[in-house]
Amino acid sequence: MSILLVACLLVACSTTIEVNNNSNNPETRLSGTIIVWQSFSRSELTESLISQYREIFDEYIGRFTQLYPQVKIITKFIEEEKLVAELERELEKGLGPDLIYTRSIYILPLIRAKALLPLKEDALDLLQFRSEALDQFLYQNKIYGVPLDLSTQVLCYNKNRVKEPPKTLSELINQARAGYSVGMLSSFSDAFWGTQIFGGQLLDDQGRVILDQGLGWVKWMEWLKNARNEPNFILNEDSLILQNAFIEERLPYHVCWSDKIPFLRESLGANKFGIALLPGEENGQAAPPLLVNGFLFSSASSNNQTKISLRFAQFLANTQQQTALAAQLRSFIPANREALIDLRLFPLQGILQKQTLSVTAFSLDETKKINAVRKYGRDLYKRVMAGAISPEQAASQLTQTVNTQFKTP
């Protein structure tokens, strides 16, 4: 989850938002109140972090209302686990937020619920966004929101235990053998990041699953099976077990999601916490999944509230605010391609941005296929790790099953 993670509204709508892209014009007359919901996971944030985020978000609200003094923005933090039920209760009463900050994975369910209002293309400067971020907000040629920030996986480590993090898989194994324990989530999706190191990829340019070609995923699975036999290399399905082991300094290394960085940094100690790029090999880089977070718009709002919501989303997406947010927040990876961070002053943010240059990203139009891959891949991954099926057999079965289901030649 990222800094402002919020979610969803369920009201029917068939129109589109159309607001001129003049979000930085203080002369524009805006007046009214909007409600923004921000959700968070208890496993990722503490009360002190929530308090910090409230202060930072209030700061940006203050900047916006200096431009538009007749606008009032009300925010509410909600536990992510309770979000859907809470929204359903609010909608039954005809209530709910005007602006929704959430992961892009919630867009399709909300479209099916006729909850979201698509934007007109001229409502945003699309060129300001990284293409892989915008792809996760485009569905059937319609724009369903404003991307703000990205999240991916990196190698978290304890600076007090580690002098130099590994750059290659071979170095990672050598460090594990030397007593520096490595913790890694063991699932098809969370452990997919090493596939590209061996030359593999999930989809080709035509959208066909090609996991059975090139043996990239097969070689990666073989590497994982060998690595787990090392005494200090721990593959586990439970993220909390690994997270707690890292915080308690029993794991010097932990392959973590960037969303977890604020929590891990606070829990371990800022002076001890470090991150590095995921290890690769000489001829191949790791490519972890890329997730995108941003603002969505609800048809429960009046036209005036929608205009204010869009203007505020445009404001937080502009280059100046994105650069400032990345400097202030330890895990904020801007979706704005023009937001540049001074790597000498902010090395942690620099590593995050560099990791997002080598990722596995999919468009919103590919979501159904990717969900099918995850569904079948979850079971096949477990069977491979249990020795019930070979990696080659799993890759072939997954490829044929999904391509047949989606009638991909």
Short mmCIF file of C-alpha atoms in Angstrom, two decimals:
data_model
loop_
_atom_site.label_atom_id
_atom_site.label_comp_id
_atom_site.label_asym_id
_atom_site.label_seq_id
_atom_site.Cartn_x
_atom_site.Cartn_y
_atom_site.Cartn_z
CA MET A 1 0.00 0.00 0.00
CA SER A 2 1.28 3.48 -0.50
CA ILE A 3 0.95 6.61 1.48
CA LEU A 4 -2.60 7.60 0.89
CA LEU A 5 -4.20 4.25 0.13
CA VAL A 6 -7.95 4.75 -0.10
CA ALA A 7 -10.72 2.97 -1.81
CA CYS A 8 -13.94 2.74 -3.42
CA LEU A 9 -17.49 3.83 -4.02
CA LEU A 10 -20.35 1.90 -5.56
CA VAL A 11 -22.88 4.06 -7.40
CA ALA A 12 -24.11 3.76 -11.00
CA CYS A 13 -22.92 6.28 -13.58
CA SER A 14 -22.59 6.47 -17.35
CA THR A 15 -21.18 9.96 -17.88
CA THR A 16 -17.59 11.15 -17.94
CA ILE A 17 -15.64 13.83 -16.11
CA GLU A 18 -14.60 16.77 -18.21
CA VAL A 19 -12.55 19.51 -16.55
CA ASN A 20 -10.07 21.76 -18.30
CA ASN A 21 -6.50 20.98 -17.36
CA ASN A 22 -5.84 24.24 -15.53
CA SER A 23 -5.20 22.85 -12.07
CA ASN A 24 -2.47 25.41 -11.35
CA ASN A 25 -4.59 28.47 -12.14
CA PRO A 26 -5.39 30.16 -8.81
CA GLU A 27 -7.95 32.37 -10.50
CA THR A 28 -10.25 29.43 -11.22
CA ARG A 29 -13.34 29.71 -9.06
CA LEU A 30 -13.87 26.55 -7.04
CA SER A 31 -16.05 26.42 -3.96
CA GLY A 32 -17.34 23.51 -1.94
CA THR A 33 -16.45 20.50 0.23
CA ILE A 34 -15.19 17.06 -0.78
CA ILE A 35 -14.55 13.91 1.25
CA VAL A 36 -11.47 11.77 0.68
CA TRP A 37 -11.16 8.29 2.15
CA GLN A 38 -7.71 6.86 2.81
CA SER A 39 -7.33 3.21 3.72
CA PHE A 40 -4.39 1.45 5.34
CA SER A 41 -3.42 -2.02 6.44
CA ARG A 42 -2.69 -2.64 10.10
CA SER A 43 0.22 -4.84 9.07
CA GLU A 44 1.90 -1.92 7.30
CA LEU A 45 1.28 1.15 9.46
CA THR A 46 1.56 2.05 13.11
CA GLU A 47 -0.34 4.80 14.91
CA SER A 48 2.72 7.05 14.71
CA LEU A 49 3.02 6.50 10.95
CA ILE A 50 -0.66 7.20 10.45
CA SER A 51 -0.23 10.41 12.42
CA GLN A 52 2.76 11.38 10.25
CA TYR A 53 0.81 10.72 7.06
CA ARG A 54 -2.11 12.75 8.31
CA GLU A 55 0.21 15.68 8.94
CA ILE A 56 1.81 15.38 5.50
CA PHE A 57 -1.52 15.02 3.71
CA ASP A 58 -2.89 18.00 5.64
CA GLU A 59 0.14 19.97 4.46
CA TYR A 60 -0.72 19.28 0.81
CA ILE A 61 -4.36 20.05 1.42
CA GLY A 62 -3.17 23.38 2.82
CA ARG A 63 -1.15 24.05 -0.31
CA PHE A 64 -4.18 23.29 -2.46
CA THR A 65 -6.59 25.41 -0.44
CA GLN A 66 -4.19 28.33 -0.65
CA LEU A 67 -4.89 28.24 -4.38
CA TYR A 68 -8.59 27.60 -3.83
CA PRO A 69 -9.49 29.16 -0.46
CA GLN A 70 -13.20 28.39 -0.81
CA VAL A 71 -12.56 24.64 -0.97
CA LYS A 72 -12.68 22.36 2.08
CA ILE A 73 -11.29 18.81 2.04
CA ILE A 74 -12.29 16.29 4.70
CA THR A 75 -10.18 13.14 5.03
CA LYS A 76 -10.86 9.82 6.71
CA PHE A 77 -8.50 6.91 7.33
CA ILE A 78 -10.06 3.45 7.18
CA GLU A 79 -8.50 0.04 7.74
CA GLU A 80 -8.16 -1.62 4.36
CA GLU A 81 -9.57 -4.86 5.72
CA LYS A 82 -12.81 -3.09 6.68
CA LEU A 83 -13.04 -0.83 3.66
CA VAL A 84 -15.51 -2.67 1.40
CA ALA A 85 -18.00 -3.41 4.18
CA GLU A 86 -17.84 0.16 5.42
CA LEU A 87 -18.44 1.55 1.95
CA GLU A 88 -21.38 -0.75 1.35
CA ARG A 89 -22.97 0.49 4.57
CA GLU A 90 -22.41 4.10 3.55
CA LEU A 91 -23.82 3.58 0.08
CA GLU A 92 -26.99 2.06 1.45
CA LYS A 93 -27.49 5.42 3.16
CA GLY A 94 -26.62 7.36 0.00
CA LEU A 95 -23.31 8.51 1.48
CA GLY A 96 -19.62 7.94 0.80
CA PRO A 97 -16.45 9.74 -0.29
CA ASP A 98 -16.07 11.97 -3.35
CA LEU A 99 -12.46 10.99 -4.05
CA ILE A 100 -11.10 7.48 -3.73
CA TYR A 101 -7.43 6.61 -3.40
CA THR A 102 -6.76 2.93 -3.97
CA ARG A 103 -4.78 0.31 -5.80
CA SER A 104 -5.54 -0.06 -9.48
CA ILE A 105 -6.59 -3.68 -8.86
CA TYR A 106 -9.89 -2.36 -7.46
CA ILE A 107 -10.84 -0.59 -10.68
CA LEU A 108 -12.46 -3.54 -12.49
CA PRO A 109 -14.69 -4.58 -9.58
CA LEU A 110 -15.83 -0.99 -9.26
CA ILE A 111 -16.50 -0.72 -13.00
CA ARG A 112 -18.66 -3.84 -12.77
CA ALA A 113 -20.51 -2.18 -9.90
CA LYS A 114 -20.98 0.89 -12.12
CA ALA A 115 -19.26 2.90 -9.42
CA LEU A 116 -16.63 4.80 -11.36
CA LEU A 117 -16.72 7.85 -13.54
CA PRO A 118 -14.24 7.69 -16.45
CA LEU A 119 -12.28 10.78 -17.40
CA LYS A 120 -12.22 12.45 -20.77
CA GLU A 121 -8.74 12.27 -22.29
CA ASP A 122 -8.33 16.05 -22.31
CA ALA A 123 -9.00 16.19 -18.56
CA LEU A 124 -5.38 15.16 -17.94
CA ASP A 125 -1.95 15.70 -19.41
CA LEU A 126 -1.35 12.02 -20.14
CA LEU A 127 2.25 12.60 -21.21
CA GLN A 128 3.24 13.45 -17.65
CA PHE A 129 2.65 9.86 -16.49
CA ARG A 130 4.89 6.85 -16.85
CA SER A 131 3.32 4.61 -19.47
CA GLU A 132 3.29 1.51 -17.26
CA ALA A 133 1.42 3.52 -14.59
CA LEU A 134 -1.15 4.89 -17.02
CA ASP A 135 -1.72 1.40 -18.48
CA GLN A 136 -3.12 0.27 -15.14
CA PHE A 137 -5.76 3.04 -15.23
CA LEU A 138 -6.82 2.52 -18.85
CA TYR A 139 -9.58 0.04 -19.58
CA GLN A 140 -11.14 -0.42 -23.01
CA ASN A 141 -9.75 2.95 -24.10
CA LYS A 142 -11.22 4.81 -21.13
CA ILE A 143 -9.24 6.46 -18.33
CA TYR A 144 -10.45 5.44 -14.89
CA GLY A 145 -8.51 7.69 -12.55
CA VAL A 146 -5.27 9.53 -11.91
CA PRO A 147 -2.16 7.43 -11.15
CA LEU A 148 -0.07 8.86 -8.33
CA ASP A 149 2.57 6.40 -7.17
CA LEU A 150 4.05 2.96 -7.72
CA SER A 151 5.11 0.05 -5.56
CA THR A 152 7.34 -2.93 -6.23
CA GLN A 153 9.72 -5.35 -4.50
CA VAL A 154 13.26 -4.62 -3.34
CA LEU A 155 15.86 -6.26 -1.08
CA CYS A 156 15.56 -4.91 2.46
CA TYR A 157 18.52 -5.51 4.76
CA ASN A 158 19.91 -4.75 8.21
CA LYS A 159 22.84 -2.35 7.95
CA ASN A 160 24.17 -3.48 11.33
CA ARG A 161 24.44 -7.05 10.07
CA VAL A 162 25.39 -6.49 6.43
CA LYS A 163 28.39 -4.60 5.09
CA GLU A 164 27.60 -4.86 1.37
CA PRO A 165 24.33 -6.24 -0.05
CA PRO A 166 24.63 -8.79 -2.86
CA LYS A 167 24.31 -7.74 -6.48
CA THR A 168 23.88 -11.24 -7.92
CA LEU A 169 22.03 -14.41 -6.98
CA SER A 170 25.38 -16.14 -6.54
CA GLU A 171 26.46 -13.52 -4.02
CA LEU A 172 23.14 -13.89 -2.20
CA ILE A 173 23.66 -17.63 -1.81
CA ASN A 174 27.26 -17.11 -0.68
CA GLN A 175 26.11 -14.68 1.98
CA ALA A 176 23.46 -17.13 3.16
CA ARG A 177 26.16 -19.80 3.43
CA ALA A 178 28.25 -17.36 5.46
CA GLY A 179 25.44 -17.05 8.00
CA TYR A 180 23.49 -14.05 6.70
CA SER A 181 19.96 -15.43 6.60
CA VAL A 182 17.68 -14.55 3.71
CA GLY A 183 13.88 -14.45 3.99
CA MET A 184 11.68 -14.57 0.91
CA LEU A 185 7.93 -14.95 0.34
CA SER A 186 7.16 -18.27 -1.32
CA SER A 187 4.28 -17.96 -3.79
CA PHE A 188 3.87 -17.80 -7.54
CA SER A 189 3.35 -14.02 -7.63
CA ASP A 190 5.70 -12.94 -4.84
CA ALA A 191 8.50 -15.15 -6.11
CA PHE A 192 8.12 -14.34 -9.81
CA TRP A 193 10.76 -11.59 -9.79
CA GLY A 194 13.65 -13.88 -10.73
CA THR A 195 12.09 -15.17 -13.96
CA GLN A 196 13.57 -12.44 -16.15
CA ILE A 197 17.05 -13.03 -14.74
CA PHE A 198 17.09 -16.27 -16.72
CA GLY A 199 15.57 -14.73 -19.82
CA GLY A 200 11.93 -15.60 -19.23
CA GLN A 201 8.75 -13.54 -19.43
CA LEU A 202 5.06 -14.19 -18.88
CA LEU A 203 3.40 -12.65 -21.96
CA ASP A 204 4.53 -11.87 -25.49
CA ASP A 205 3.53 -8.80 -27.50
CA GLN A 206 0.29 -10.50 -28.59
CA GLY A 207 -0.73 -11.23 -25.02
CA ARG A 208 0.00 -14.96 -25.20
CA VAL A 209 1.37 -16.72 -22.14
CA ILE A 210 4.86 -17.94 -23.05
CA LEU A 211 6.11 -19.26 -19.73
CA ASP A 212 7.06 -22.51 -21.48
CA GLN A 213 9.42 -20.73 -23.86
CA GLY A 214 13.07 -20.03 -23.12
CA LEU A 215 13.02 -21.95 -19.82
CA GLY A 216 13.36 -18.70 -17.83
CA TRP A 217 10.72 -19.57 -15.22
CA VAL A 218 11.85 -23.21 -15.23
CA LYS A 219 15.44 -22.25 -14.40
CA TRP A 220 14.24 -19.81 -11.74
CA MET A 221 12.13 -22.50 -10.08
CA GLU A 222 15.09 -24.85 -10.10
CA TRP A 223 17.20 -22.11 -8.49
CA LEU A 224 14.56 -21.59 -5.77
CA LYS A 225 14.35 -25.32 -5.04
CA ASN A 226 18.13 -25.48 -4.65
CA ALA A 227 18.27 -22.26 -2.60
CA ARG A 228 15.76 -23.48 -0.01
CA ASN A 229 18.12 -26.36 0.79
CA GLU A 230 20.67 -23.85 2.02
CA PRO A 231 20.50 -23.69 5.85
CA ASN A 232 20.05 -19.91 5.97
CA PHE A 233 17.75 -19.41 2.99
CA ILE A 234 14.14 -19.29 4.16
CA LEU A 235 11.15 -19.53 1.83
CA ASN A 236 7.86 -19.00 3.64
CA GLU A 237 4.27 -18.31 2.60
CA ASP A 238 3.53 -16.16 5.64
CA SER A 239 4.58 -12.53 5.14
CA LEU A 240 4.13 -11.68 8.84
CA ILE A 241 6.52 -14.42 9.93
CA LEU A 242 9.24 -13.08 7.65
CA GLN A 243 8.46 -9.47 8.54
CA ASN A 244 8.71 -10.13 12.27
CA ALA A 245 11.90 -12.15 11.86
CA PHE A 246 13.45 -9.20 10.00
CA ILE A 247 12.30 -6.68 12.62
CA GLU A 248 13.60 -8.91 15.43
CA GLU A 249 16.98 -9.03 13.59
CA ARG A 250 16.86 -12.76 12.99
CA LEU A 251 16.90 -12.13 9.22
CA PRO A 252 19.57 -9.78 7.85
CA TYR A 253 17.87 -9.93 4.42
CA HIS A 254 14.19 -9.76 3.50
CA VAL A 255 12.70 -9.45 0.01
CA CYS A 256 10.02 -6.88 0.76
CA TRP A 257 7.41 -4.71 -0.93
CA SER A 258 8.20 -1.01 -1.06
CA ASP A 259 4.84 -0.30 0.60
CA LYS A 260 6.23 -1.94 3.74
CA ILE A 261 9.30 0.30 3.95
CA PRO A 262 7.92 2.95 6.35
CA PHE A 263 6.76 0.27 8.79
CA LEU A 264 9.96 -1.78 8.53
CA ARG A 265 12.16 1.29 8.83
CA GLU A 266 10.37 2.51 11.94
CA SER A 267 10.23 -0.97 13.52
CA LEU A 268 13.84 -1.93 12.85
CA GLY A 269 15.30 1.55 13.33
CA ALA A 270 16.15 4.14 10.70
CA ASN A 271 19.90 3.75 11.21
CA LYS A 272 19.72 -0.01 10.72
CA PHE A 273 17.36 -0.15 7.75
CA GLY A 274 18.64 -0.29 4.19
CA ILE A 275 17.41 -1.34 0.76
CA ALA A 276 19.11 -2.54 -2.40
CA LEU A 277 18.10 -3.62 -5.87
CA LEU A 278 16.98 -7.22 -6.11
CA PRO A 279 19.96 -9.35 -7.11
CA GLY A 280 20.29 -10.51 -10.68
CA GLU A 281 23.06 -12.02 -12.73
CA GLU A 282 25.57 -10.63 -15.20
CA ASN A 283 23.25 -10.96 -18.19
CA GLY A 284 19.87 -10.63 -16.49
CA GLN A 285 18.07 -8.26 -14.13
CA ALA A 286 15.35 -9.06 -11.64
CA ALA A 287 11.88 -7.85 -12.70
CA PRO A 288 9.45 -7.74 -9.75
CA PRO A 289 5.75 -6.95 -10.21
CA LEU A 290 4.70 -3.32 -10.46
CA LEU A 291 1.57 -2.04 -8.71
CA VAL A 292 0.05 1.41 -9.16
CA ASN A 293 -1.96 3.51 -6.74
CA GLY A 294 -4.07 6.54 -7.54
CA PHE A 295 -7.31 8.49 -7.33
CA LEU A 296 -10.68 7.30 -8.62
CA PHE A 297 -13.87 9.33 -8.89
CA SER A 298 -17.36 8.43 -7.78
CA SER A 299 -20.66 9.26 -9.37
CA ALA A 300 -22.13 9.76 -5.90
CA SER A 301 -20.63 13.23 -6.03
CA SER A 302 -22.29 16.31 -7.46
CA ASN A 303 -20.78 17.87 -10.57
CA ASN A 304 -19.16 20.54 -8.43
CA GLN A 305 -17.65 18.02 -6.02
CA THR A 306 -16.33 16.00 -8.95
CA LYS A 307 -14.66 19.09 -10.41
CA ILE A 308 -12.98 19.83 -7.07
CA SER A 309 -11.90 16.19 -6.71
CA LEU A 310 -10.34 16.15 -10.18
CA ARG A 311 -8.57 19.44 -9.58
CA PHE A 312 -7.11 18.12 -6.32
CA ALA A 313 -5.98 14.87 -7.99
CA GLN A 314 -4.36 16.89 -10.79
CA PHE A 315 -2.60 18.99 -8.18
CA LEU A 316 -1.05 15.97 -6.41
CA ALA A 317 -0.07 14.46 -9.76
CA ASN A 318 1.84 17.50 -11.01
CA THR A 319 5.63 17.45 -11.19
CA GLN A 320 6.25 19.82 -8.30
CA GLN A 321 4.05 17.99 -5.78
CA GLN A 322 5.23 14.55 -6.91
CA THR A 323 8.86 15.57 -6.45
CA ALA A 324 8.10 16.99 -3.00
CA LEU A 325 6.19 13.85 -1.94
CA ALA A 326 9.04 11.60 -3.02
CA ALA A 327 11.46 13.69 -0.96
CA GLN A 328 9.23 13.60 2.12
CA LEU A 329 8.01 10.02 2.06
CA ARG A 330 10.35 7.05 2.26
CA SER A 331 8.48 4.78 -0.14
CA PHE A 332 6.72 7.14 -2.53
CA ILE A 333 7.65 6.31 -6.14
CA PRO A 334 6.18 9.01 -8.42
CA ALA A 335 3.94 8.05 -11.32
CA ASN A 336 4.87 11.40 -12.89
CA ARG A 337 7.75 10.76 -15.27
CA GLU A 338 9.11 14.28 -14.82
CA ALA A 339 9.48 14.10 -11.03
CA LEU A 340 13.24 13.97 -10.53
CA ILE A 341 14.88 13.13 -7.20
CA ASP A 342 18.43 14.14 -6.24
CA LEU A 343 19.96 10.73 -5.62
CA ARG A 344 22.80 12.24 -3.59
CA LEU A 345 20.32 13.58 -1.05
CA PHE A 346 17.76 10.77 -1.23
CA PRO A 347 19.58 7.48 -1.97
CA LEU A 348 16.73 5.27 -0.73
CA GLN A 349 14.25 6.89 -3.10
CA GLY A 350 16.82 6.60 -5.88
CA ILE A 351 17.04 2.84 -5.41
CA LEU A 352 13.26 2.54 -5.56
CA GLN A 353 13.04 4.51 -8.77
CA LYS A 354 15.87 2.48 -10.31
CA GLN A 355 14.15 -0.80 -9.41
CA THR A 356 10.97 0.32 -11.19
CA LEU A 357 12.96 0.57 -14.42
CA SER A 358 13.12 -3.24 -14.46
CA VAL A 359 9.70 -4.61 -13.52
CA THR A 360 6.94 -6.94 -14.68
CA ALA A 361 3.94 -4.74 -15.47
CA PHE A 362 0.59 -5.43 -17.07
CA SER A 363 -2.24 -3.29 -18.36
CA LEU A 364 -5.71 -3.12 -16.85
CA ASP A 365 -7.06 -4.76 -20.03
CA GLU A 366 -4.93 -7.83 -19.21
CA THR A 367 -6.22 -8.15 -15.65
CA LYS A 368 -8.55 -11.10 -16.23
CA LYS A 369 -5.79 -13.07 -17.92
CA ILE A 370 -3.25 -12.19 -15.21
CA ASN A 371 -5.73 -13.24 -12.52
CA ALA A 372 -6.12 -16.59 -14.27
CA VAL A 373 -2.34 -16.97 -14.43
CA ARG A 374 -2.11 -16.29 -10.70
CA LYS A 375 -4.92 -18.71 -9.92
CA TYR A 376 -3.39 -21.64 -11.81
CA GLY A 377 0.17 -20.56 -11.03
CA ARG A 378 -0.49 -20.59 -7.28
CA ASP A 379 -1.29 -24.30 -7.30
CA LEU A 380 1.38 -25.29 -9.81
CA TYR A 381 4.06 -23.38 -7.89
CA LYS A 382 3.21 -25.32 -4.71
CA ARG A 383 3.29 -28.63 -6.58
CA VAL A 384 6.70 -27.82 -8.08
CA MET A 385 8.14 -26.88 -4.71
CA ALA A 386 6.69 -30.06 -3.22
CA GLY A 387 8.32 -32.17 -5.93
CA ALA A 388 4.96 -33.42 -7.27
CA ILE A 389 5.57 -31.98 -10.73
CA SER A 390 8.62 -30.74 -12.65
CA PRO A 391 9.05 -27.03 -13.47
CA GLU A 392 8.86 -27.90 -17.19
CA GLN A 393 5.52 -29.67 -16.72
CA ALA A 394 4.14 -26.78 -14.66
CA ALA A 395 5.21 -24.18 -17.24
CA SER A 396 3.63 -26.20 -20.05
CA GLN A 397 0.36 -26.75 -18.14
CA LEU A 398 0.04 -23.11 -17.14
CA THR A 399 0.75 -21.88 -20.65
CA GLN A 400 -1.72 -24.24 -22.34
CA THR A 401 -4.47 -23.77 -19.73
CA VAL A 402 -4.53 -19.97 -19.83
CA ASN A 403 -4.05 -19.63 -23.59
CA THR A 404 -6.89 -22.11 -24.15
CA GLN A 405 -9.17 -20.35 -21.69
CA PHE A 406 -8.64 -17.00 -23.40
CA LYS A 407 -8.57 -18.51 -26.90
CA THR A 408 -5.07 -17.21 -27.54
CA PRO A 409 -3.42 -19.10 -30.43
#
